[in-house]
């Protein structure tokens, strides 16, 4: 167990709806990254938050947005869901700023868009 | 050209053999490299990281990095059926940058 938790575990939505996924970081970690992992592919970087500020974003449209709270927990919001948004959504927390800064993943949220 | 490339496999090795997993990266600015193991339906689990040229050993696992060739590898000695999983190679420029993952290599260890 990494100490990173995510909720919900599974979610089914229909096209056009909106969804919010949540992540609690490992104790002491101030950086959270979100990834989308489609079946059979590696995780794709969505964005990263460091001390409540977004400090990096991957090639995802603006309908993917996020927040990091003062306790360093985080949310990923996806608006206007599309069928291709069906994937495993992973958050990873890290200490931030270290020489290596290992990331530790939560168990993920499996999103299915119908 | 993808930033991190791996053979998708599947790679099959007999129990007790050495499994060799390879990864190449395109960005010469990459500084640190990670190997994650991912069981089906689970999230990635960090096995090792490496940032200096050469070998780094941890138990049955050895990571190798050659920055001149932009090549990273993972050797698993005395492979066990429990090692059967997808192995993800990842790179990063600095600790503030995004981690870029390869597509993963599926490993199957045959009893």
PDB file of N, CA, C and O in Angstrom, chain A residues 37-84:
ATOM      1  N   UNK A  37      -5.000   6.188 -18.237  1.00  0.00           N
ATOM      2  CA  UNK A  37      -4.441   4.978 -18.826  1.00  0.00           C
ATOM      3  C   UNK A  37      -5.536   4.211 -19.552  1.00  0.00           C
ATOM      4  O   UNK A  37      -6.405   3.600 -18.927  1.00  0.00           O
ATOM      5  N   UNK A  38      -5.474   4.246 -20.869  1.00  0.00           N
ATOM      6  CA  UNK A  38      -6.396   3.457 -21.682  1.00  0.00           C
ATOM      7  C   UNK A  38      -5.923   2.006 -21.683  1.00  0.00           C
ATOM      8  O   UNK A  38      -4.755   1.711 -21.402  1.00  0.00           O
ATOM      9  N   UNK A  39      -6.818   1.123 -22.006  1.00  0.00           N
ATOM     10  CA  UNK A  39      -6.515  -0.313 -21.977  1.00  0.00           C
ATOM     11  C   UNK A  39      -5.342  -0.640 -22.902  1.00  0.00           C
ATOM     12  O   UNK A  39      -5.324  -0.232 -24.054  1.00  0.00           O
ATOM     13  N   UNK A  40      -4.342  -1.318 -22.366  1.00  0.00           N
ATOM     14  CA  UNK A  40      -3.212  -1.756 -23.174  1.00  0.00           C
ATOM     15  C   UNK A  40      -2.175  -0.687 -23.452  1.00  0.00           C
ATOM     16  O   UNK A  40      -1.239  -0.907 -24.226  1.00  0.00           O
ATOM     17  N   UNK A  41      -2.319   0.475 -22.820  1.00  0.00           N
ATOM     18  CA  UNK A  41      -1.371   1.571 -23.030  1.00  0.00           C
ATOM     19  C   UNK A  41      -0.746   1.995 -21.712  1.00  0.00           C
ATOM     20  O   UNK A  41      -1.212   1.652 -20.636  1.00  0.00           O
ATOM     21  N   UNK A  42       0.340   2.760 -21.837  1.00  0.00           N
ATOM     22  CA  UNK A  42       0.949   3.321 -20.642  1.00  0.00           C
ATOM     23  C   UNK A  42       0.172   4.529 -20.166  1.00  0.00           C
ATOM     24  O   UNK A  42      -0.616   5.109 -20.917  1.00  0.00           O
ATOM     25  N   UNK A  43       0.367   4.930 -18.919  1.00  0.00           N
ATOM     26  CA  UNK A  43      -0.317   6.130 -18.403  1.00  0.00           C
ATOM     27  C   UNK A  43       0.087   7.371 -19.189  1.00  0.00           C
ATOM     28  O   UNK A  43       1.256   7.555 -19.518  1.00  0.00           O
ATOM     29  N   UNK A  44      -0.904   8.217 -19.480  1.00  0.00           N
ATOM     30  CA  UNK A  44      -0.657   9.482 -20.171  1.00  0.00           C
ATOM     31  C   UNK A  44      -0.838  10.623 -19.173  1.00  0.00           C
ATOM     32  O   UNK A  44      -1.874  10.707 -18.524  1.00  0.00           O
ATOM     33  N   UNK A  45       0.137  11.499 -19.098  1.00  0.00           N
ATOM     34  CA  UNK A  45       0.141  12.603 -18.146  1.00  0.00           C
ATOM     35  C   UNK A  45      -0.956  13.603 -18.493  1.00  0.00           C
ATOM     36  O   UNK A  45      -1.034  14.088 -19.625  1.00  0.00           O
ATOM     37  N   UNK A  46      -1.803  13.920 -17.486  1.00  0.00           N
ATOM     38  CA  UNK A  46      -2.851  14.926 -17.690  1.00  0.00           C
ATOM     39  C   UNK A  46      -2.362  16.278 -17.169  1.00  0.00           C
ATOM     40  O   UNK A  46      -2.280  17.250 -17.908  1.00  0.00           O
ATOM     41  N   UNK A  47      -2.078  16.347 -15.864  1.00  0.00           N
ATOM     42  CA  UNK A  47      -1.507  17.554 -15.262  1.00  0.00           C
ATOM     43  C   UNK A  47      -0.942  17.243 -13.891  1.00  0.00           C
ATOM     44  O   UNK A  47      -1.139  16.166 -13.348  1.00  0.00           O
ATOM     45  N   UNK A  48      -0.211  18.230 -13.370  1.00  0.00           N
ATOM     46  CA  UNK A  48       0.433  18.085 -12.075  1.00  0.00           C
ATOM     47  C   UNK A  48       0.174  19.335 -11.241  1.00  0.00           C
ATOM     48  O   UNK A  48       0.183  20.450 -11.770  1.00  0.00           O
ATOM     49  N   UNK A  49      -0.017  19.126  -9.944  1.00  0.00           N
ATOM     50  CA  UNK A  49      -0.191  20.238  -9.012  1.00  0.00           C
ATOM     51  C   UNK A  49       0.892  20.178  -7.950  1.00  0.00           C
ATOM     52  O   UNK A  49       1.202  19.117  -7.402  1.00  0.00           O
ATOM     53  N   UNK A  50       1.458  21.355  -7.682  1.00  0.00           N
ATOM     54  CA  UNK A  50       2.472  21.489  -6.641  1.00  0.00           C
ATOM     55  C   UNK A  50       2.046  22.621  -5.731  1.00  0.00           C
ATOM     56  O   UNK A  50       1.912  23.762  -6.185  1.00  0.00           O
ATOM     57  N   UNK A  51       1.784  22.307  -4.488  1.00  0.00           N
ATOM     58  CA  UNK A  51       1.359  23.306  -3.503  1.00  0.00           C
ATOM     59  C   UNK A  51       0.209  24.159  -4.043  1.00  0.00           C
ATOM     60  O   UNK A  51       0.270  25.379  -4.028  1.00  0.00           O
ATOM     61  N   UNK A  52      -0.798  23.504  -4.532  1.00  0.00           N
ATOM     62  CA  UNK A  52      -2.074  24.067  -4.981  1.00  0.00           C
ATOM     63  C   UNK A  52      -2.018  24.787  -6.322  1.00  0.00           C
ATOM     64  O   UNK A  52      -3.040  25.331  -6.770  1.00  0.00           O
ATOM     65  N   UNK A  53      -0.858  24.790  -6.969  1.00  0.00           N
ATOM     66  CA  UNK A  53      -0.747  25.435  -8.281  1.00  0.00           C
ATOM     67  C   UNK A  53      -0.476  24.384  -9.363  1.00  0.00           C
ATOM     68  O   UNK A  53       0.345  23.483  -9.168  1.00  0.00           O
ATOM     69  N   UNK A  54      -1.143  24.539 -10.512  1.00  0.00           N
ATOM     70  CA  UNK A  54      -0.856  23.643 -11.631  1.00  0.00           C
ATOM     71  C   UNK A  54       0.511  24.022 -12.198  1.00  0.00           C
ATOM     72  O   UNK A  54       0.742  25.181 -12.569  1.00  0.00           O
ATOM     73  N   UNK A  55       1.427  23.063 -12.294  1.00  0.00           N
ATOM     74  CA  UNK A  55       2.765  23.384 -12.796  1.00  0.00           C
ATOM     75  C   UNK A  55       3.195  22.475 -13.935  1.00  0.00           C
ATOM     76  O   UNK A  55       4.374  22.276 -14.169  1.00  0.00           O
ATOM     77  N   UNK A  56       2.231  21.935 -14.642  1.00  0.00           N
ATOM     78  CA  UNK A  56       2.540  21.136 -15.816  1.00  0.00           C
ATOM     79  C   UNK A  56       1.257  20.532 -16.350  1.00  0.00           C
ATOM     80  O   UNK A  56       0.363  20.159 -15.580  1.00  0.00           O
ATOM     81  N   UNK A  57       1.140  20.464 -17.662  1.00  0.00           N
ATOM     82  CA  UNK A  57      -0.065  19.943 -18.278  1.00  0.00           C
ATOM     83  C   UNK A  57       0.306  19.158 -19.535  1.00  0.00           C
ATOM     84  O   UNK A  57       1.179  19.586 -20.300  1.00  0.00           O
ATOM     85  N   UNK A  58      -0.338  18.041 -19.735  1.00  0.00           N
ATOM     86  CA  UNK A  58      -0.136  17.237 -20.931  1.00  0.00           C
ATOM     87  C   UNK A  58      -1.095  17.646 -22.035  1.00  0.00           C
ATOM     88  O   UNK A  58      -1.769  18.667 -21.952  1.00  0.00           O
ATOM     89  N   UNK A  59      -1.166  16.856 -23.084  1.00  0.00           N
ATOM     90  CA  UNK A  59      -1.995  17.180 -24.247  1.00  0.00           C
ATOM     91  C   UNK A  59      -3.450  16.761 -24.050  1.00  0.00           C
ATOM     92  O   UNK A  59      -3.963  15.886 -24.743  1.00  0.00           O
ATOM     93  N   UNK A  60      -4.084  17.374 -23.100  1.00  0.00           N
ATOM     94  CA  UNK A  60      -5.493  17.106 -22.840  1.00  0.00           C
ATOM     95  C   UNK A  60      -6.279  18.415 -22.989  1.00  0.00           C
ATOM     96  O   UNK A  60      -5.782  19.483 -22.644  1.00  0.00           O
ATOM     97  N   UNK A  61      -7.518  18.318 -23.488  1.00  0.00           N
ATOM     98  CA  UNK A  61      -8.321  19.538 -23.716  1.00  0.00           C
ATOM     99  C   UNK A  61      -8.721  20.192 -22.402  1.00  0.00           C
ATOM    100  O   UNK A  61      -8.660  19.567 -21.333  1.00  0.00           O
ATOM    101  N   UNK A  62      -9.159  21.446 -22.486  1.00  0.00           N
ATOM    102  CA  UNK A  62      -9.518  22.209 -21.276  1.00  0.00           C
ATOM    103  C   UNK A  62     -10.661  21.603 -20.480  1.00  0.00           C
ATOM    104  O   UNK A  62     -10.840  21.954 -19.306  1.00  0.00           O
ATOM    105  N   UNK A  63     -11.447  20.704 -21.090  1.00  0.00           N
ATOM    106  CA  UNK A  63     -12.541  20.105 -20.318  1.00  0.00           C
ATOM    107  C   UNK A  63     -12.009  19.178 -19.216  1.00  0.00           C
ATOM    108  O   UNK A  63     -12.773  18.730 -18.378  1.00  0.00           O
ATOM    109  N   UNK A  64     -10.713  18.919 -19.244  1.00  0.00           N
ATOM    110  CA  UNK A  64     -10.050  18.239 -18.135  1.00  0.00           C
ATOM    111  C   UNK A  64      -9.455  19.329 -17.238  1.00  0.00           C
ATOM    112  O   UNK A  64      -8.585  20.104 -17.676  1.00  0.00           O
ATOM    113  N   UNK A  65      -9.938  19.414 -16.016  1.00  0.00           N
ATOM    114  CA  UNK A  65      -9.443  20.428 -15.099  1.00  0.00           C
ATOM    115  C   UNK A  65      -9.233  19.813 -13.722  1.00  0.00           C
ATOM    116  O   UNK A  65      -9.723  18.715 -13.447  1.00  0.00           O
ATOM    117  N   UNK A  66      -8.513  20.537 -12.894  1.00  0.00           N
ATOM    118  CA  UNK A  66      -8.216  19.971 -11.590  1.00  0.00           C
ATOM    119  C   UNK A  66      -8.086  21.019 -10.512  1.00  0.00           C
ATOM    120  O   UNK A  66      -8.128  22.228 -10.768  1.00  0.00           O
ATOM    121  N   UNK A  67      -7.940  20.520  -9.309  1.00  0.00           N
ATOM    122  CA  UNK A  67      -7.728  21.360  -8.136  1.00  0.00           C
ATOM    123  C   UNK A  67      -6.840  20.603  -7.174  1.00  0.00           C
ATOM    124  O   UNK A  67      -6.885  19.376  -7.105  1.00  0.00           O
ATOM    125  N   UNK A  68      -6.054  21.365  -6.406  1.00  0.00           N
ATOM    126  CA  UNK A  68      -5.372  20.775  -5.262  1.00  0.00           C
ATOM    127  C   UNK A  68      -5.724  21.630  -4.060  1.00  0.00           C
ATOM    128  O   UNK A  68      -5.694  22.869  -4.127  1.00  0.00           O
ATOM    129  N   UNK A  69      -6.039  20.995  -2.969  1.00  0.00           N
ATOM    130  CA  UNK A  69      -6.504  21.687  -1.776  1.00  0.00           C
ATOM    131  C   UNK A  69      -5.352  21.901  -0.795  1.00  0.00           C
ATOM    132  O   UNK A  69      -4.287  21.289  -0.923  1.00  0.00           O
ATOM    133  N   UNK A  70      -5.570  22.754   0.220  1.00  0.00           N
ATOM    134  CA  UNK A  70      -4.488  23.031   1.188  1.00  0.00           C
ATOM    135  C   UNK A  70      -3.938  21.789   1.875  1.00  0.00           C
ATOM    136  O   UNK A  70      -2.783  21.770   2.291  1.00  0.00           O
ATOM    137  N   UNK A  71      -4.760  20.742   2.005  1.00  0.00           N
ATOM    138  CA  UNK A  71      -4.245  19.508   2.619  1.00  0.00           C
ATOM    139  C   UNK A  71      -3.587  18.611   1.573  1.00  0.00           C
ATOM    140  O   UNK A  71      -3.255  17.466   1.865  1.00  0.00           O
ATOM    141  N   UNK A  72      -3.433  19.133   0.360  1.00  0.00           N
ATOM    142  CA  UNK A  72      -2.765  18.476  -0.772  1.00  0.00           C
ATOM    143  C   UNK A  72      -3.574  17.358  -1.400  1.00  0.00           C
ATOM    144  O   UNK A  72      -3.078  16.696  -2.313  1.00  0.00           O
ATOM    145  N   UNK A  73      -4.806  17.157  -0.966  1.00  0.00           N
ATOM    146  CA  UNK A  73      -5.675  16.257  -1.718  1.00  0.00           C
ATOM    147  C   UNK A  73      -6.036  16.946  -3.026  1.00  0.00           C
ATOM    148  O   UNK A  73      -5.801  18.154  -3.198  1.00  0.00           O
ATOM    149  N   UNK A  74      -6.604  16.186  -3.948  1.00  0.00           N
ATOM    150  CA  UNK A  74      -6.793  16.735  -5.293  1.00  0.00           C
ATOM    151  C   UNK A  74      -8.062  16.196  -5.937  1.00  0.00           C
ATOM    152  O   UNK A  74      -8.566  15.146  -5.556  1.00  0.00           O
ATOM    153  N   UNK A  75      -8.552  16.938  -6.913  1.00  0.00           N
ATOM    154  CA  UNK A  75      -9.687  16.513  -7.726  1.00  0.00           C
ATOM    155  C   UNK A  75      -9.334  16.621  -9.199  1.00  0.00           C
ATOM    156  O   UNK A  75      -8.589  17.520  -9.603  1.00  0.00           O
ATOM    157  N   UNK A  76      -9.892  15.706  -9.971  1.00  0.00           N
ATOM    158  CA  UNK A  76      -9.845  15.786 -11.420  1.00  0.00           C
ATOM    159  C   UNK A  76     -11.287  15.899 -11.894  1.00  0.00           C
ATOM    160  O   UNK A  76     -12.117  15.068 -11.530  1.00  0.00           O
ATOM    161  N   UNK A  77     -11.578  16.933 -12.664  1.00  0.00           N
ATOM    162  CA  UNK A  77     -12.906  17.124 -13.224  1.00  0.00           C
ATOM    163  C   UNK A  77     -12.856  16.967 -14.739  1.00  0.00           C
ATOM    164  O   UNK A  77     -11.947  17.502 -15.384  1.00  0.00           O
ATOM    165  N   UNK A  78     -13.809  16.241 -15.263  1.00  0.00           N
ATOM    166  CA  UNK A  78     -13.906  16.088 -16.711  1.00  0.00           C
ATOM    167  C   UNK A  78     -15.327  16.469 -17.117  1.00  0.00           C
ATOM    168  O   UNK A  78     -16.300  15.881 -16.638  1.00  0.00           O
ATOM    169  N   UNK A  79     -15.436  17.466 -17.978  1.00  0.00           N
ATOM    170  CA  UNK A  79     -16.739  17.912 -18.482  1.00  0.00           C
ATOM    171  C   UNK A  79     -17.020  17.302 -19.850  1.00  0.00           C
ATOM    172  O   UNK A  79     -16.097  16.869 -20.550  1.00  0.00           O
ATOM    173  N   UNK A  80     -18.301  17.320 -20.209  1.00  0.00           N
ATOM    174  CA  UNK A  80     -18.717  16.873 -21.551  1.00  0.00           C
ATOM    175  C   UNK A  80     -18.052  15.556 -21.918  1.00  0.00           C
ATOM    176  O   UNK A  80     -17.320  15.457 -22.922  1.00  0.00           O
ATOM    177  N   UNK A  81     -18.277  14.539 -21.111  1.00  0.00           N
ATOM    178  CA  UNK A  81     -17.618  13.240 -21.297  1.00  0.00           C
ATOM    179  C   UNK A  81     -17.824  12.679 -22.693  1.00  0.00           C
ATOM    180  O   UNK A  81     -18.922  12.776 -23.272  1.00  0.00           O
ATOM    181  N   UNK A  82     -16.754  12.093 -23.217  1.00  0.00           N
ATOM    182  CA  UNK A  82     -16.789  11.414 -24.512  1.00  0.00           C
ATOM    183  C   UNK A  82     -16.484   9.939 -24.297  1.00  0.00           C
ATOM    184  O   UNK A  82     -15.895   9.558 -23.280  1.00  0.00           O
ATOM    185  N   UNK A  83     -16.865   9.117 -25.288  1.00  0.00           N
ATOM    186  CA  UNK A  83     -16.640   7.681 -25.165  1.00  0.00           C
ATOM    187  C   UNK A  83     -15.159   7.359 -24.939  1.00  0.00           C
ATOM    188  O   UNK A  83     -14.822   6.462 -24.166  1.00  0.00           O
ATOM    189  N   UNK A  84     -14.281   8.125 -25.594  1.00  0.00           N
ATOM    190  CA  UNK A  84     -12.839   7.887 -25.477  1.00  0.00           C
ATOM    191  C   UNK A  84     -12.271   8.241 -24.110  1.00  0.00           C
ATOM    192  O   UNK A  84     -11.097   7.967 -23.838  1.00  0.00           O
TER     193      UNK A  84
END
